[in-house]
Coordinates of C-alpha atoms in Angstrom, one line a residue:
M84 CA 0.0 0.0 0.0
T85 CA 2.8 2.4 0.9
M86 CA 4.6 1.7 -2.4
L87 CA 1.3 2.3 -4.3
M88 CA 0.8 5.6 -2.5
L89 CA 4.3 6.7 -3.3
S90 CA 3.8 5.8 -6.9
L91 CA 0.6 7.7 -7.2
H92 CA 2.1 10.7 -5.5
A93 CA 5.0 10.6 -7.9
T94 CA 2.7 10.3 -10.9
L95 CA 0.6 13.2 -9.6
G96 CA 3.7 15.3 -9.3
L97 CA 4.7 14.6 -12.9
L98 CA 1.2 15.5 -14.1
L99 CA 1.3 18.8 -12.2
N100 CA 4.7 19.6 -13.7
L101 CA 3.4 18.7 -17.1
L102 CA 0.4 21.0 -16.7
R103 CA 2.7 23.9 -15.6
L104 CA 4.8 23.4 -18.7
L105 CA 1.7 23.3 -20.9
K106 CA 0.4 26.5 -19.3
A107 CA 3.8 28.3 -19.7
A108 CA 3.9 27.2 -23.4
A109 CA 0.3 28.5 -23.9
D110 CA 1.2 31.8 -22.3
E111 CA 4.3 32.2 -24.5
C112 CA 2.1 31.5 -27.6
D113 CA -0.3 34.2 -26.4
V114 CA 2.6 36.7 -26.2
V115 CA 3.8 35.8 -29.7
D116 CA 0.3 35.9 -31.1
A117 CA -0.3 39.3 -29.6
K118 CA 2.2 40.7 -32.1
H119 CA 0.0 39.5 -34.9
Q120 CA -3.4 40.8 -33.6
W121 CA -2.8 44.3 -34.7
N122 CA -4.6 45.7 -37.8
W123 CA -1.2 47.1 -39.0
D124 CA 1.8 45.0 -37.9
P125 CA 5.0 46.9 -37.7
Y126 CA 7.0 43.7 -37.7
S127 CA 5.7 42.7 -41.1
N128 CA 8.1 42.5 -44.1
H129 CA 5.2 42.9 -46.6
H130 CA 4.0 46.5 -46.3
Q131 CA 2.9 48.3 -49.4
C132 CA 5.4 50.5 -51.4
N133 CA 3.7 52.6 -54.0
I134 CA 6.5 55.3 -54.2
Q135 CA 8.9 55.1 -57.1
R136 CA 12.2 53.5 -56.2
I137 CA 15.3 54.5 -58.0
T138 CA 19.0 53.6 -57.7
Q139 CA 21.6 56.2 -57.2
T140 CA 23.1 55.5 -60.6
E141 CA 19.7 55.9 -62.3
L142 CA 19.1 59.1 -60.3
K143 CA 22.3 60.7 -61.6
R144 CA 21.6 59.4 -65.1
R145 CA 18.3 61.3 -65.1
F146 CA 19.3 64.5 -63.3
G147 CA 23.1 64.7 -63.4
A148 CA 25.8 64.2 -60.8
L149 CA 24.1 66.4 -58.2
G150 CA 21.1 64.1 -58.0
V151 CA 17.5 65.2 -57.0
P152 CA 16.6 68.6 -58.5
N153 CA 15.4 71.4 -56.3
L154 CA 11.7 71.3 -55.4
Y155 CA 11.1 67.9 -56.9
P156 CA 7.3 67.6 -56.5
Y157 CA 6.8 63.9 -55.6
P158 CA 8.1 61.4 -53.0
L159 CA 11.1 59.4 -54.2
V160 CA 12.9 56.4 -52.6
I161 CA 16.6 56.3 -53.5
V162 CA 18.2 52.8 -53.0
P163 CA 21.9 51.9 -53.2
D164 CA 23.4 50.3 -56.3
G165 CA 23.8 46.6 -55.8
G166 CA 20.8 46.1 -53.6
S167 CA 21.1 44.3 -50.3
N168 CA 24.7 43.4 -51.0
N169 CA 25.7 47.0 -50.9
K170 CA 23.3 48.5 -48.3
Q171 CA 25.8 50.7 -46.3
A172 CA 28.3 51.7 -49.0
R173 CA 27.5 55.4 -48.9
N174 CA 27.5 55.7 -45.1
E175 CA 29.3 52.5 -44.0
H176 CA 31.6 54.4 -41.6
F177 CA 28.7 56.3 -40.1
A178 CA 26.7 53.1 -39.7
N179 CA 29.5 51.5 -37.7
L180 CA 29.7 54.6 -35.4
T181 CA 25.9 54.4 -34.8
M182 CA 25.7 50.7 -33.8
K183 CA 24.0 50.5 -30.4
E184 CA 27.2 49.4 -28.6
H185 CA 29.3 52.0 -30.4
L186 CA 27.1 55.1 -30.3
P187 CA 27.8 56.2 -26.6
L188 CA 31.6 56.1 -27.3
N189 CA 31.2 59.1 -29.6
F190 CA 30.1 61.4 -26.7
P191 CA 31.2 62.3 -23.2
P192 CA 30.4 59.5 -20.6
A193 CA 27.4 61.4 -19.0
F194 CA 26.1 62.8 -22.3
N195 CA 22.4 63.9 -22.1
V196 CA 19.9 63.8 -24.9
T197 CA 16.7 65.8 -25.2
L198 CA 13.6 63.7 -26.1
T199 CA 10.4 65.0 -27.6
G200 CA 6.8 63.7 -27.5
S201 CA 5.6 61.8 -30.5
D202 CA 2.4 63.8 -30.9
S203 CA 1.9 66.0 -33.9
L204 CA 3.2 69.1 -32.2
S205 CA 6.1 67.4 -30.4
S206 CA 4.8 69.3 -27.4
H207 CA 6.8 67.9 -24.5
R208 CA 10.5 67.6 -23.7
R209 CA 12.5 65.3 -21.4
T210 CA 16.3 65.2 -20.9
I211 CA 18.0 62.0 -19.8
P212 CA 21.4 60.3 -20.4
L213 CA 21.9 58.8 -23.8
K214 CA 22.7 55.4 -22.2
Q215 CA 19.4 55.5 -20.3
Y216 CA 17.5 56.2 -23.5
L217 CA 19.1 53.3 -25.2
Y218 CA 18.2 51.1 -22.3
E219 CA 14.5 52.3 -22.2
I220 CA 13.8 51.8 -25.9
T221 CA 15.0 48.2 -25.5
N222 CA 13.3 47.3 -22.2
N223 CA 10.2 49.5 -21.6
N224 CA 7.0 47.8 -22.8
G225 CA 9.1 45.0 -24.2
G226 CA 10.9 47.4 -26.5
E227 CA 7.7 48.4 -28.4
T228 CA 5.5 51.5 -28.7
Y229 CA 1.9 50.5 -28.9
P230 CA -1.0 52.2 -30.8
D231 CA -2.9 53.5 -27.8
Q232 CA 0.1 55.2 -26.1
L233 CA -0.4 58.9 -26.0
G234 CA 2.1 60.8 -28.1
N235 CA 3.0 63.2 -25.3
Q236 CA 3.9 60.3 -23.1
T237 CA 5.9 58.5 -25.8
W238 CA 9.5 59.7 -25.7
Y239 CA 11.5 59.9 -28.9
L240 CA 15.0 61.0 -29.8
F241 CA 14.6 63.2 -32.9
G242 CA 14.7 66.9 -33.7
E243 CA 16.8 68.0 -30.7
T244 CA 20.2 67.1 -32.0
H245 CA 21.7 70.6 -32.8
S246 CA 24.3 71.0 -30.0
G247 CA 28.0 71.3 -30.7
E248 CA 28.5 67.7 -29.8
W249 CA 25.8 66.6 -32.3
A250 CA 27.2 68.9 -35.0
N251 CA 30.7 67.4 -34.7
F252 CA 29.3 63.9 -34.7
L253 CA 27.0 64.5 -37.8
Q254 CA 30.0 65.9 -39.8
Q255 CA 30.8 62.2 -40.4
Y256 CA 27.5 61.6 -42.3
N257 CA 27.6 61.8 -46.1
L258 CA 24.9 64.1 -47.4
P259 CA 22.2 62.9 -49.8
P260 CA 22.5 63.4 -53.5
C261 CA 20.6 66.6 -54.4
H262 CA 21.2 70.0 -55.9
S263 CA 20.9 71.7 -52.5
C264 CA 23.0 69.1 -50.6
T265 CA 26.5 70.2 -51.4
Q266 CA 29.2 70.9 -48.8
M267 CA 28.8 74.6 -49.7
H268 CA 25.1 74.4 -48.7
Y269 CA 26.1 72.6 -45.5
H270 CA 28.7 75.2 -44.4
Q271 CA 26.3 78.0 -45.2
S272 CA 23.7 76.4 -42.9
L273 CA 21.4 75.9 -45.8
I274 CA 20.9 72.2 -44.9
A275 CA 20.1 71.1 -41.4
L276 CA 20.8 67.5 -40.1
S277 CA 18.8 65.8 -37.5
F278 CA 19.6 62.4 -35.9
G279 CA 17.0 60.0 -34.6
I280 CA 16.6 56.6 -32.8
G281 CA 13.4 54.7 -32.1
N282 CA 12.1 51.3 -31.2
V283 CA 9.3 49.2 -32.9
G284 CA 6.1 51.2 -33.3
S285 CA 7.6 54.5 -32.4
G286 CA 7.4 57.5 -34.8
V287 CA 6.0 61.0 -35.2
Q288 CA 2.3 61.8 -35.9
W289 CA 1.2 63.6 -39.1
H290 CA 2.9 67.0 -39.7
T291 CA 4.3 69.1 -42.5
H292 CA 7.4 71.2 -43.2
G293 CA 9.8 71.9 -46.0
P294 CA 11.5 69.4 -48.3
G295 CA 14.3 67.1 -47.5
F296 CA 15.6 63.5 -47.1
S297 CA 15.4 60.8 -44.5
E298 CA 18.0 58.0 -44.6
T299 CA 17.7 54.8 -42.6
I300 CA 21.0 53.8 -41.1
H301 CA 19.9 50.8 -39.0
G302 CA 16.6 48.9 -39.1
R303 CA 13.5 49.8 -41.1
K304 CA 11.3 52.8 -41.2
H305 CA 7.8 53.1 -42.8
W306 CA 6.7 56.4 -44.3
V307 CA 3.2 57.5 -45.2
L308 CA 2.5 60.8 -47.1
Y309 CA -0.3 62.8 -48.7
P310 CA 0.0 65.9 -51.0
P311 CA -0.5 69.3 -49.5
G312 CA -4.2 69.4 -50.5
N313 CA -5.0 66.1 -48.8
R314 CA -4.5 66.7 -45.1
P315 CA -5.5 63.5 -43.4
N316 CA -7.8 63.2 -40.3
Y317 CA -5.9 62.1 -37.2
N318 CA -5.8 62.6 -33.5
L319 CA -2.8 64.8 -32.8
N320 CA -2.5 63.5 -29.2
Y321 CA -1.3 60.1 -30.3
A322 CA 1.8 58.9 -32.1
S323 CA 1.6 57.7 -35.7
R324 CA 0.9 54.1 -35.0
H325 CA -2.5 55.0 -33.7
W326 CA -3.5 56.3 -37.2
M327 CA -2.0 53.2 -38.8
E328 CA -4.0 50.9 -36.5
Y329 CA -7.4 52.6 -36.6
T330 CA -7.6 54.7 -39.8
Y331 CA -5.3 53.2 -42.4
P332 CA -7.1 49.8 -42.7
S333 CA -10.4 51.5 -43.7
L334 CA -8.9 53.4 -46.6
E335 CA -9.1 52.2 -50.2
N336 CA -6.2 50.4 -51.9
W337 CA -4.5 52.0 -54.9
T338 CA -5.7 50.7 -58.2
A339 CA -3.6 49.7 -61.2
H340 CA -4.6 53.1 -62.7
D341 CA -3.3 54.9 -59.6
F342 CA 0.1 53.1 -59.9
E343 CA 0.3 54.0 -63.6
R344 CA -0.6 57.6 -62.9
E345 CA 2.2 57.8 -60.3
H346 CA 4.7 56.5 -62.8
Q347 CA 3.5 58.9 -65.5
N348 CA 3.9 61.9 -63.2
H349 CA 7.6 61.2 -62.6
E350 CA 8.1 60.7 -66.3
Q351 CA 6.3 63.9 -67.1
F352 CA 8.3 65.9 -64.6
L353 CA 11.6 64.4 -66.0
H354 CA 10.5 65.4 -69.6
Q355 CA 9.6 68.9 -68.4
W356 CA 12.8 69.3 -66.4
H357 CA 14.9 68.5 -69.4
R358 CA 12.9 71.0 -71.5
R359 CA 13.1 73.6 -68.7
S360 CA 9.4 74.2 -69.2
L361 CA 8.8 74.6 -65.5
D362 CA 10.9 77.7 -65.1
S363 CA 9.8 79.0 -61.7
S364 CA 9.6 77.6 -58.2
S365 CA 5.9 78.6 -58.1
D366 CA 5.2 76.4 -61.1
R367 CA 6.8 73.5 -59.5
K368 CA 5.0 73.9 -56.2
Q369 CA 1.7 74.1 -58.2
A370 CA 2.6 70.8 -59.8
A371 CA 2.8 69.2 -56.4
T372 CA -0.2 70.9 -54.7
S373 CA -2.5 70.3 -57.6
Y374 CA -1.9 66.5 -57.6
S375 CA -4.3 64.4 -55.6
M376 CA -4.8 60.7 -56.1
D377 CA -8.6 61.0 -56.0
D378 CA -8.8 64.6 -57.5
S379 CA -10.3 66.1 -54.4
E380 CA -9.3 68.5 -51.6
G381 CA -9.4 67.4 -48.0
P382 CA -8.8 63.9 -46.5
S383 CA -8.3 61.3 -49.2
M384 CA -10.4 58.1 -49.1
K385 CA -7.4 56.2 -50.6
K386 CA -4.3 54.9 -48.8
P387 CA -1.4 57.3 -48.7
W388 CA 1.9 57.2 -50.6
E389 CA 3.9 54.8 -48.6
C390 CA 7.1 52.7 -48.4
T391 CA 9.3 51.0 -45.9
I392 CA 12.8 52.5 -46.0
N393 CA 15.4 49.9 -45.3
A394 CA 19.0 50.4 -44.0
G395 CA 21.0 52.2 -46.6
E396 CA 18.0 53.6 -48.4
M397 CA 16.6 57.1 -48.2
L398 CA 13.3 58.9 -48.9
Y399 CA 12.9 62.3 -50.5
F400 CA 9.9 64.1 -49.0
P401 CA 8.5 67.1 -51.1
D402 CA 7.8 70.5 -49.8
Q403 CA 4.7 70.8 -47.5
W404 CA 3.6 67.2 -48.0
H405 CA 1.8 65.7 -45.0
H406 CA 3.7 62.8 -43.6
A407 CA 4.1 60.5 -40.6
T408 CA 6.6 57.8 -39.8
I409 CA 6.6 54.4 -38.0
N410 CA 9.8 52.6 -37.0
N411 CA 9.7 48.9 -37.7
S412 CA 12.8 47.6 -35.9
P413 CA 13.9 47.4 -32.2
Y414 CA 16.8 49.7 -33.0
T415 CA 16.0 52.1 -35.8
V416 CA 18.5 54.8 -36.6
F417 CA 18.0 57.5 -39.2
V418 CA 19.3 60.9 -40.3
S419 CA 17.0 63.6 -41.8
S420 CA 18.4 66.3 -44.0
F421 CA 16.2 69.5 -44.2
T422 CA 17.1 71.4 -47.3
S423 CA 16.6 75.1 -48.3
E424 CA 15.5 74.6 -51.9
H425 CA 14.8 77.3 -54.5
E426 CA 15.1 77.9 -58.2

C-alpha cells in the first residue's frame, strides 16, 4: 500500500509539472500571437510600397551628378546600387559609429539627450542620459511602442540634436545626392541635419514642413505621405501608429490606374525638367499641390503614398507634403536632412 501511495504521489507530481509546462507554453504563444493581432503589424516585411524606387546611378543618369533637382514635386525612394549586398556603401563608416554598442563612445560619458513627445506638435521635452534612453527603448514595454500610447507620453530622440556635440558627430555623415545638398550648402547652414533613434512602433504623428531627405542607417522605417491638399484626419494627441491601426485599414487600396498615374507623373516631370518648361519655383509647387490621387481636396479616401525605407535607403519628402513615420525595428537609426531649396 505504501509503495502504491508513493507511486501515485510521484505520478501526480509529474502530471502537475506537465500542466505547468503546458500553461507556460500557452502563455508564451499568447505573447507571440499578440504581435499578430494588430490591424497594422510593424514587424511585417510585406508592407505596401507605391513610391517610385530608383538607384543612385539611375538618379544621376536622369538628373546629373548632383542628383535630385530642387523642389522635386513627388516622393522618391533612393536605393543603393547593388541592392542588399551594398546597403551601407554610402555611409558605411557612419553606420559603424551608430551601432548600439558604439554610439555612446562618440560622446562624453554622461552625455544627455533631449527627447520629444511623439504627438503631432512634439509638445513635450525630457532630458536623460543617452545610455538611459538606449536602455529604455529596448526594455520598456518589451521594446515596443503600442498604438494606444499617448504621443506626449511616448518619448523619442529626434529633432533636438543641434548642439555642438551633435554637430561634430554629424559631420561624419555623407549628405544625400541633391542639388541643394553640397558641402557649400552645409557650411552656409542651408541644410540642417537631425539624428533619430526609435524602437518598434515609435514615430511622429502627421505633420508638414519643407523638403528634405530621411536615410535609414539601421533597421527599417515606414513612411506615409499625402499631397498638401489632402490633409488626413488624425488625433494629434497620439503617435503615428494610432493612425495606422485605426484609420489606415479602412482606406481604399490603390488601383492599377493609380500606380500607372504615379509612374506617369515622374516621367512627365523628367520630360519637363529637361525641357526647362517649369521655369519657376511657383510652377513646381503648383505641380505638387495640384496633384491628388482622387482629385479632391481634404482627407483622401485612398491609402497614402507609402514605403518602408530599409537600412542604406533614403526617402525624399517634397515641400509641405503631409507625412508620418513608424519605425519597424527594435533599434531604428536614421538621419533627416532638411534642405533650403529654391530655383
